[in-house]
Coordinates of C-alpha atoms in Angstrom, one line a residue:
M1079 CA -12.2 -28.6 -5.0
S1080 CA -9.0 -29.9 -6.5
D1081 CA -8.7 -26.8 -8.8
T1082 CA -9.4 -24.4 -5.9
K1083 CA -6.5 -22.5 -4.5
L1084 CA -6.2 -23.2 -0.7
N1085 CA -5.4 -21.3 2.4
L1086 CA -2.2 -22.0 4.4
I1087 CA -3.6 -22.8 7.9
A1088 CA -1.2 -23.8 10.7
G1089 CA 1.3 -24.9 8.2
E1090 CA -1.1 -27.0 6.0
W1091 CA -2.8 -26.1 2.7
L1092 CA -6.6 -26.5 3.5
A1093 CA -9.9 -26.0 1.8
G1094 CA -12.3 -23.6 3.5
E1095 CA -15.9 -23.2 4.3
A1096 CA -16.7 -21.7 0.8
E1097 CA -14.9 -20.5 -2.3
I1098 CA -15.0 -17.5 -4.6
E1099 CA -14.2 -17.0 -8.2
N1100 CA -11.6 -14.4 -9.4
R1101 CA -12.1 -13.0 -12.9
N1102 CA -9.8 -10.8 -15.1
P1103 CA -11.2 -7.2 -15.1
S1104 CA -9.7 -6.8 -18.6
D1105 CA -11.7 -9.8 -19.9
L1106 CA -14.5 -11.1 -17.7
S1107 CA -14.6 -14.4 -19.7
D1108 CA -11.2 -15.2 -18.3
L1109 CA -11.5 -17.0 -15.0
V1110 CA -8.3 -16.6 -13.0
G1111 CA -9.2 -19.2 -10.5
M1112 CA -11.3 -20.3 -7.6
F1113 CA -10.1 -19.5 -4.1
A1114 CA -11.0 -21.0 -0.7
Q1115 CA -12.5 -18.9 2.1
A1116 CA -11.2 -19.7 5.6
S1117 CA -13.5 -20.5 8.4
A1118 CA -13.5 -19.0 11.9
D1119 CA -12.2 -22.3 13.3
Q1120 CA -9.3 -22.3 10.9
L1121 CA -8.4 -18.8 11.7
D1122 CA -8.3 -19.6 15.4
A1123 CA -6.2 -22.7 14.8
T1124 CA -3.7 -20.9 12.7
L1125 CA -3.4 -18.1 15.3
H1126 CA -2.6 -20.6 18.1
Q1127 CA 0.0 -22.3 15.9
A1128 CA 1.5 -18.9 15.0
R1129 CA 2.2 -18.2 18.6
R1130 CA 4.1 -21.5 19.0
A1131 CA 6.0 -21.0 15.7
Q1132 CA 6.9 -17.4 16.6
A1133 CA 8.8 -18.5 19.7
E1134 CA 10.8 -21.0 17.6
W1135 CA 11.5 -18.4 14.8
A1136 CA 12.7 -15.8 17.3
A1137 CA 15.3 -18.3 18.5
Y1138 CA 16.7 -18.7 14.9
G1139 CA 20.1 -17.3 14.4
M1140 CA 20.2 -14.0 12.5
E1141 CA 22.0 -15.5 9.5
R1142 CA 19.4 -18.2 9.2
K1143 CA 16.6 -15.6 9.2
Q1144 CA 18.6 -13.5 6.7
A1145 CA 18.9 -16.5 4.3
V1146 CA 15.1 -17.0 4.4
L1147 CA 14.2 -13.4 3.5
M1148 CA 17.0 -13.3 0.8
A1149 CA 15.6 -16.5 -0.8
I1150 CA 12.1 -15.0 -0.9
G1151 CA 13.2 -11.8 -2.4
T1152 CA 15.5 -13.4 -5.0
E1153 CA 12.7 -15.7 -6.2
L1154 CA 10.3 -12.8 -6.5
M1155 CA 12.7 -10.8 -8.6
A1156 CA 13.6 -13.8 -10.8
R1157 CA 9.9 -14.6 -11.4
A1158 CA 8.8 -10.9 -11.9
E1159 CA 7.7 -11.6 -15.5
E1160 CA 5.5 -14.6 -14.6
L1161 CA 4.1 -13.3 -11.3
G1162 CA 3.7 -9.7 -12.8
T1163 CA 1.6 -11.2 -15.6
L1164 CA -0.6 -12.9 -13.0
L1165 CA -0.9 -9.7 -11.0
S1166 CA -1.9 -7.7 -14.0
R1167 CA -4.3 -10.3 -15.1
E1168 CA -6.2 -10.3 -11.8
E1169 CA -5.9 -6.6 -10.8
G1170 CA -5.9 -4.8 -14.2
K1171 CA -2.7 -2.7 -14.1
P1172 CA -0.6 -2.7 -17.3
L1173 CA 1.9 -5.5 -17.5
A1174 CA 4.9 -3.2 -17.1
E1175 CA 3.5 -2.0 -13.8
G1176 CA 2.7 -5.5 -12.7
K1177 CA 6.2 -6.8 -13.3
G1178 CA 7.6 -3.7 -11.7
E1179 CA 5.5 -4.3 -8.6
V1180 CA 6.7 -7.9 -8.2
Y1181 CA 10.3 -6.9 -8.6
R1182 CA 9.9 -4.2 -6.1
A1183 CA 8.3 -6.6 -3.7
G1184 CA 11.5 -8.8 -4.0
Q1185 CA 13.6 -5.8 -3.1
F1186 CA 11.6 -5.3 0.1
F1187 CA 12.6 -8.8 1.1
T1188 CA 16.2 -8.5 0.2
Y1189 CA 16.4 -5.1 2.0
Y1190 CA 15.0 -6.6 5.2
A1191 CA 17.2 -9.7 4.8
A1192 CA 20.1 -7.3 5.3
E1193 CA 18.4 -5.7 8.2
C1194 CA 18.3 -9.1 10.0
L1195 CA 22.1 -8.5 10.4
R1196 CA 21.8 -4.9 11.6
Q1197 CA 19.7 -5.2 14.7
L1198 CA 21.9 -3.4 17.2
G1199 CA 21.0 -2.4 20.7
E1200 CA 22.3 0.3 23.0
N1201 CA 24.3 0.3 26.2
A1202 CA 24.5 2.9 28.8
D1203 CA 25.7 3.5 32.3
S1204 CA 23.1 3.8 35.0
V1205 CA 22.8 6.8 37.2
R1206 CA 23.5 4.2 40.0
P1207 CA 27.2 3.2 40.5
G1208 CA 28.2 -0.2 39.3
V1209 CA 25.0 -0.7 37.2
E1210 CA 24.9 -1.0 33.4
V1211 CA 21.9 -0.6 31.1
D1212 CA 21.2 -2.7 28.0
V1213 CA 18.4 -1.6 25.6
R1214 CA 17.3 -3.8 22.7
R1215 CA 14.3 -4.6 20.5
E1216 CA 12.4 -7.9 20.6
A1217 CA 9.7 -9.2 18.4
V1218 CA 6.2 -8.0 19.2
G1219 CA 4.7 -11.5 18.6
V1220 CA 1.9 -12.4 16.1
V1221 CA 1.3 -9.8 13.5
A1222 CA -2.0 -9.6 11.5
V1223 CA -1.4 -8.2 8.0
I1224 CA -4.5 -6.9 6.2
S1225 CA -3.5 -5.7 2.7
P1226 CA -5.3 -4.0 -0.2
W1227 CA -6.0 -5.0 -3.8
N1228 CA -4.3 -2.1 -5.6
F1229 CA -0.8 -3.3 -4.8
P1230 CA -1.5 -6.9 -3.9
T1231 CA 2.1 -8.1 -3.8
A1232 CA 4.1 -4.9 -2.9
T1233 CA 2.0 -3.6 -0.1
A1234 CA 1.8 -7.0 1.5
S1235 CA 5.5 -7.5 1.1
W1236 CA 6.5 -4.2 2.8
K1237 CA 4.6 -5.5 5.8
I1238 CA 5.5 -9.2 5.8
A1239 CA 9.2 -8.7 5.2
P1240 CA 9.9 -6.5 8.2
A1241 CA 7.5 -8.6 10.4
L1242 CA 9.6 -11.7 9.6
C1243 CA 12.9 -9.8 9.8
Y1244 CA 12.2 -8.7 13.4
G1245 CA 11.2 -12.2 14.6
N1246 CA 7.4 -12.2 14.3
A1247 CA 4.8 -14.6 13.0
V1248 CA 2.4 -13.4 10.3
V1249 CA -1.2 -14.1 9.7
W1250 CA -2.1 -12.5 6.3
K1251 CA -5.6 -11.7 5.2
P1252 CA -5.3 -10.3 1.7
A1253 CA -8.0 -8.5 -0.3
N1254 CA -10.5 -10.9 -1.7
I1255 CA -10.4 -9.2 -5.1
T1256 CA -6.8 -10.2 -5.8
P1257 CA -6.3 -13.6 -4.2
A1258 CA -4.1 -15.2 -6.9
S1259 CA -1.1 -12.9 -6.1
A1260 CA -1.6 -13.7 -2.4
V1261 CA -1.4 -17.5 -3.1
A1262 CA 1.7 -17.1 -5.3
L1263 CA 3.6 -15.1 -2.6
T1264 CA 2.5 -17.5 0.1
E1265 CA 3.7 -20.5 -1.9
I1266 CA 7.2 -18.9 -2.1
I1267 CA 7.3 -18.2 1.6
A1268 CA 5.9 -21.6 2.6
R1269 CA 8.8 -23.4 0.9
Q1270 CA 11.4 -21.7 3.0
D1271 CA 13.2 -22.8 6.2
I1272 CA 10.6 -21.5 8.6
P1273 CA 8.8 -23.2 11.5
K1274 CA 5.4 -24.8 10.8
G1275 CA 2.7 -22.1 11.1
L1276 CA 5.0 -19.1 11.2
F1277 CA 3.3 -17.7 8.1
S1278 CA -0.5 -18.1 7.4
L1279 CA -2.7 -17.2 4.5
A1280 CA -6.3 -16.7 5.6
M1281 CA -8.4 -15.6 2.6
G1282 CA -11.9 -14.5 3.4
S1283 CA -14.2 -11.5 3.6
G1284 CA -13.4 -8.5 5.8
R1285 CA -16.7 -8.8 7.6
S1286 CA -16.0 -12.3 8.8
I1287 CA -12.4 -13.3 8.7
G1288 CA -11.0 -9.8 8.9
Q1289 CA -13.2 -8.8 11.8
R1290 CA -12.4 -12.0 13.7
L1291 CA -8.7 -11.4 13.1
V1292 CA -8.6 -7.9 14.5
E1293 CA -10.7 -8.8 17.5
S1294 CA -8.6 -11.8 18.5
P1295 CA -6.6 -11.5 21.7
L1296 CA -4.0 -13.8 20.1
V1297 CA -2.9 -11.0 17.8
N1298 CA -0.2 -8.6 19.1
A1299 CA -0.1 -6.1 16.3
I1300 CA -2.2 -5.2 13.2
S1301 CA -0.8 -3.6 10.1
F1302 CA -3.6 -2.4 7.8
T1303 CA -3.8 -0.6 4.4
G1304 CA -7.2 0.4 3.2
S1305 CA -10.0 2.9 3.6
V1306 CA -10.6 5.3 6.5
P1307 CA -13.9 3.8 7.7
V1308 CA -12.5 0.3 7.8
G1309 CA -9.3 1.6 9.5
K1310 CA -11.4 3.3 12.2
G1311 CA -13.3 0.1 12.8
I1312 CA -10.1 -1.9 13.1
A1313 CA -8.7 0.7 15.6
S1314 CA -11.9 0.4 17.7
A1315 CA -11.7 -3.4 17.7
A1316 CA -8.0 -3.4 18.5
I1317 CA -8.2 -1.1 21.5
Q1318 CA -10.4 -3.7 23.3
N1319 CA -7.3 -5.9 23.5
L1320 CA -4.8 -3.0 23.5
T1321 CA -3.4 -4.4 20.3
K1322 CA -0.8 -2.3 18.5
V1323 CA -2.0 -0.9 15.2
Q1324 CA -0.4 0.6 12.1
M1325 CA -2.7 2.0 9.5
E1326 CA -2.3 3.5 6.1
M1327 CA -5.6 4.8 4.8
G1328 CA -7.0 7.5 2.5
S1329 CA -5.5 10.4 0.7
K1330 CA -6.3 13.5 -1.5
N1331 CA -2.8 14.3 -2.8
A1332 CA -2.1 17.6 -4.5
L1333 CA 0.5 18.5 -7.1
A1334 CA 1.2 22.2 -7.1
V1335 CA 2.3 23.6 -10.5
M1336 CA 3.9 27.0 -10.3
D1337 CA 4.2 29.7 -12.9
D1338 CA 8.0 29.0 -13.3
A1339 CA 7.5 25.3 -13.8
D1340 CA 8.8 23.3 -16.7
L1341 CA 5.5 22.9 -18.5
D1342 CA 6.2 19.6 -20.2
L1343 CA 7.6 18.2 -17.0
A1344 CA 4.6 19.3 -15.1
V1345 CA 2.2 17.7 -17.5
T1346 CA 4.1 14.4 -17.6
L1347 CA 4.2 14.3 -13.7
A1348 CA 0.4 15.1 -13.6
L1349 CA -0.5 12.4 -16.1
G1350 CA 1.6 9.7 -14.5
G1351 CA 0.5 10.7 -11.0
A1352 CA -3.2 10.9 -11.8
F1353 CA -3.6 7.9 -14.1
G1354 CA -0.9 5.5 -13.3
G1355 CA -2.4 2.3 -11.9
T1356 CA -5.8 3.5 -13.3
G1357 CA -5.7 6.2 -10.5
Q1358 CA -6.1 3.4 -8.0
K1359 CA -3.2 4.5 -5.8
C1360 CA -3.1 6.1 -2.3
T1361 CA -0.4 8.4 -3.7
A1362 CA -2.3 9.4 -6.9
S1363 CA -2.4 13.1 -7.9
S1364 CA -6.1 13.7 -7.6
R1365 CA -5.8 17.5 -7.1
L1366 CA -3.7 19.6 -9.6
V1367 CA -3.2 23.1 -8.0
V1368 CA -2.1 25.3 -10.9
H1369 CA -0.9 28.9 -10.9
A1370 CA -3.1 31.1 -13.0
A1371 CA -0.1 32.4 -15.1
I1372 CA 0.5 28.9 -16.5
H1373 CA -3.0 27.4 -16.1
D1374 CA -4.3 27.6 -19.7
A1375 CA -1.2 26.3 -21.3
F1376 CA -1.0 23.5 -18.7
V1377 CA -4.6 22.5 -19.2
E1378 CA -4.3 22.4 -22.9
K1379 CA -1.4 20.0 -22.8
L1380 CA -3.0 18.0 -19.9
V1381 CA -6.3 17.4 -21.7
A1382 CA -4.5 16.5 -24.9
G1383 CA -2.2 14.0 -23.0
T1384 CA -5.2 12.5 -21.2
Q1385 CA -7.1 12.0 -24.4
A1386 CA -4.1 10.4 -26.0
M1387 CA -3.7 7.7 -23.3
K1388 CA -4.3 4.2 -24.6
V1389 CA -6.8 2.4 -22.5
G1390 CA -6.8 -1.4 -23.0
H1391 CA -6.3 -4.9 -21.8
A1392 CA -3.7 -5.0 -19.1
L1393 CA -1.6 -7.6 -20.9
A1394 CA -1.9 -6.0 -24.4
E1395 CA 1.2 -4.3 -25.8
G1396 CA 1.0 -0.5 -25.7
T1397 CA -1.7 -0.3 -23.0
Q1398 CA -1.0 2.8 -20.8
M1399 CA -4.0 2.4 -18.6
G1400 CA -5.9 -0.8 -17.8
P1401 CA -9.5 -1.3 -16.5
V1402 CA -10.5 -0.5 -12.9
V1403 CA -10.6 -3.5 -10.6
S1404 CA -14.3 -4.3 -10.3
Q1405 CA -17.9 -3.4 -11.2
Q1406 CA -18.3 -1.8 -7.8
Q1407 CA -15.3 0.4 -8.3
L1408 CA -16.4 1.3 -11.8
S1409 CA -19.9 2.3 -10.5
E1410 CA -18.4 4.4 -7.8
N1411 CA -16.1 6.1 -10.2
L1412 CA -18.9 7.0 -12.6
A1413 CA -20.9 8.3 -9.7
Y1414 CA -18.1 10.7 -8.9
V1415 CA -18.2 11.9 -12.5
D1416 CA -21.9 12.7 -12.1
L1417 CA -21.2 14.3 -8.7
G1418 CA -18.5 16.6 -10.1
K1419 CA -20.7 17.8 -12.9
S1420 CA -23.5 18.4 -10.5
E1421 CA -21.2 20.5 -8.3
G1422 CA -20.4 22.8 -11.3
A1423 CA -17.1 21.3 -12.4
E1424 CA -16.4 21.1 -16.1
L1425 CA -15.6 17.6 -17.4
A1426 CA -13.0 18.5 -20.0
C1427 CA -12.5 14.9 -21.2
G1428 CA -13.1 11.3 -20.3
G1429 CA -14.9 9.9 -17.3
Q1430 CA -17.0 7.6 -19.4
R1431 CA -17.4 3.8 -19.6
L1432 CA -15.6 2.4 -22.6
E1433 CA -16.8 -0.5 -24.8
M1434 CA -13.9 -2.7 -25.8
P1435 CA -13.5 -5.9 -27.8
Q1436 CA -13.7 -7.9 -24.6
E1437 CA -16.0 -7.2 -21.7
G1438 CA -14.3 -5.5 -18.8
Y1439 CA -14.4 -2.6 -16.4
Y1440 CA -13.0 0.0 -18.7
M1441 CA -13.4 3.8 -18.4
S1442 CA -11.6 6.7 -20.0
P1443 CA -9.3 8.9 -17.8
G1444 CA -11.1 12.2 -16.9
V1445 CA -10.1 15.7 -16.1
F1446 CA -12.2 18.2 -14.2
L1447 CA -11.7 22.0 -14.8
N1448 CA -13.0 25.1 -13.0
T1449 CA -13.1 23.3 -9.7
T1450 CA -12.8 24.6 -6.2
N1451 CA -11.3 22.9 -3.2
T1452 CA -14.6 22.9 -1.4
M1453 CA -16.2 20.5 -3.9
R1454 CA -16.7 16.9 -2.7
I1455 CA -14.6 15.7 -5.7
N1456 CA -11.7 17.6 -4.1
R1457 CA -12.4 16.5 -0.5
E1458 CA -13.1 12.8 -0.9
E1459 CA -10.8 10.0 -2.1
M1460 CA -12.2 8.8 -5.4
F1461 CA -9.6 6.1 -6.1
A1462 CA -10.4 6.6 -9.8
P1463 CA -8.7 7.7 -13.0
L1464 CA -10.1 11.2 -12.4
T1465 CA -8.2 14.4 -11.5
S1466 CA -9.3 18.0 -10.8
V1467 CA -7.6 21.3 -11.7
I1468 CA -7.8 24.0 -9.1
K1469 CA -6.6 27.5 -10.4
V1470 CA -4.7 29.7 -7.8
G1471 CA -3.2 33.1 -8.1
S1472 CA 0.0 32.7 -6.0
Y1473 CA 2.4 30.4 -4.4
D1474 CA 0.9 31.2 -1.0
E1475 CA -2.6 30.3 -2.2
A1476 CA -1.3 27.1 -3.7
L1477 CA 0.3 26.0 -0.4
S1478 CA -2.9 26.9 1.4
V1479 CA -5.0 24.7 -1.0
V1480 CA -2.6 21.8 -0.8
N1481 CA -2.9 21.8 3.0
D1482 CA -6.7 22.3 3.1
T1483 CA -7.6 18.6 3.4
N1484 CA -8.4 16.1 6.1
F1485 CA -5.7 13.9 4.6
G1486 CA -1.9 14.3 4.5
L1487 CA -0.1 11.5 2.7
T1488 CA 1.8 13.0 -0.2
S1489 CA 2.1 16.3 -2.0
G1490 CA 4.4 17.7 -4.7
I1491 CA 5.5 21.0 -6.3
V1492 CA 6.8 21.7 -9.8
T1493 CA 9.0 24.8 -9.7
K1494 CA 12.4 26.0 -10.7
S1495 CA 12.7 28.2 -7.6
L1496 CA 14.8 26.8 -4.8
A1497 CA 13.2 29.1 -2.4
R1498 CA 9.7 27.9 -3.2
A1499 CA 10.8 24.3 -3.2
T1500 CA 12.4 24.6 0.2
H1501 CA 9.5 26.5 1.7
F1502 CA 7.0 24.0 0.3
R1503 CA 9.1 21.0 1.5
R1504 CA 9.1 22.5 5.0
N1505 CA 5.5 23.6 5.2
A1506 CA 3.4 21.1 3.3
R1507 CA 1.5 19.1 5.9
T1508 CA 2.0 15.7 4.4
G1509 CA 4.2 12.7 5.4
V1510 CA 5.8 12.6 1.9
V1511 CA 6.8 15.7 -0.2
T1512 CA 8.1 15.6 -3.7
V1513 CA 9.9 18.3 -5.7
N1514 CA 9.7 18.1 -9.5
L1515 CA 8.7 14.4 -9.1
P1516 CA 5.3 12.7 -9.1
T1517 CA 3.3 12.4 -5.9
A1518 CA 3.3 8.6 -6.6
G1519 CA 6.5 6.6 -6.2
T1520 CA 8.5 6.1 -3.0
D1521 CA 11.7 4.2 -2.0
Y1522 CA 11.7 1.1 0.3
H1523 CA 14.7 2.1 2.5
V1524 CA 13.1 5.3 4.0
P1525 CA 9.9 5.9 6.0
F1526 CA 6.5 6.1 4.4
G1527 CA 3.3 7.4 5.9
G1528 CA 1.1 10.4 6.3
R1529 CA -0.8 12.7 8.6
G1530 CA -4.4 13.3 9.5
D1531 CA -6.8 10.7 8.1
S1532 CA -4.1 9.2 5.9
S1533 CA -2.1 7.3 8.6
Y1534 CA -2.2 6.2 12.2
G1535 CA 0.6 4.6 14.1
P1536 CA 4.3 4.2 13.4
R1537 CA 5.7 4.6 9.9
E1538 CA 6.2 1.8 7.4
Q1539 CA 9.4 0.9 5.5
G1540 CA 13.1 1.4 6.1
K1541 CA 14.5 1.3 9.6
A1542 CA 11.4 3.0 10.9
A1543 CA 9.5 -0.2 10.5
A1544 CA 11.3 -1.5 13.6
E1545 CA 9.2 0.9 15.7
F1546 CA 6.0 -1.1 14.9
Y1547 CA 7.3 -4.7 14.5
T1548 CA 9.3 -4.7 17.8
T1549 CA 8.9 -3.8 21.4
V1550 CA 11.7 -2.3 23.5
K1551 CA 13.3 -4.1 26.5
T1552 CA 15.5 -2.2 29.0
A1553 CA 17.6 -4.3 31.2
Y1554 CA 19.6 -3.2 34.3
I1555 CA 22.7 -5.3 35.2
S1556 CA 24.7 -5.2 38.4
A1557 CA 27.7 -7.5 37.8
G1558 CA 29.2 -6.9 41.2
A1559 CA 32.9 -6.7 41.9
P1560 CA 35.3 -9.4 40.5
Q1561 CA 36.5 -11.9 43.1

């Protein structure tokens, strides 16, 4: 057990009731490590301690909190090479993306460090004479953070940083597929000037630890990123205790390419949006809605660009796309390839398992042509390096196809027309809209979230995060007349 990475329970690093192994999806012979699985009793203990620690943390001065978050962010950015390598090793994204993710995670913490000093309330006069009104935000309490494997450091950080900034305690259950990055971040946080038990790491399966966490009456708020079915299950459990929830879930993002688009730009945006992170992004461009007038030229360049992408070991120089994260994910991806072909779509390239010098979960990026928006491959989130081209005859048809989905996270348009760009920005039914940019890639200082099955609850990131991580208190004060 000495080589097993432990959980942080009530301020102590503890072994669990079991352990799991974590292997490199680029090379299955590479054991990243063994990781403890928390028990139900440990989870309960850390939740009780979190409540005590939260009261102490909320009483910290704002500059003391600010120093803690700044230290976390600064260390993440300083160690981006080291921790990005670890991230890419266990998750499979190319090293440049792994390093970039860790650095961005650091920026979340430094941004919210500054927000510690910007928590201003409001004052107003009452409608009653001699009475003043004070409105301010206070910490919601103990926050459960349930984060995904595709951005194991960044997604967790954009939840943990605001939770701490606004005075909350955090109990974090990361995805079991990427535990090494979770332990690395927890080690940084645990070294800071924080009360014992303010931050907990509870690694374990979603069915055991995750379910117990969301059902606990000791949790005041739950921030979740993952699939729609799991999100709905969390919401059902949370409502039993009237626990506040914030959920980012599935997507089926569309990039509309108009007849006046810069062709090379459109292809570059589509390739990056569809296959960055091996297509394992909630903001991936999985539908390419292309105007008929530019369709053939776009497809020719898209297929050529897809075929030219270098698939390889995440840490190898020159790799543009790494493996998918697991055997289960690979099997699901290949099943979608078969489904698309059975629906009548033409697989123009890729979509096959690749044999590499080292055993791993490799597949070639794939492009479907001659698809319709009614096909399942265009209705369901595949979370794969697969994208579909949908030909349309006009801008109006393109907008209609973009909006014809149960999801609503991101959408984009490639056009030189200011009128079309403006109309699209105002009428696309998604939480994020991009113009001449990829559907993937957002900033940390502005709100992020979607509509429909993509999101539920208050927005994440920027000042909007305060809506979820705080509760509003309104006070009425009658000071009386001076004597």
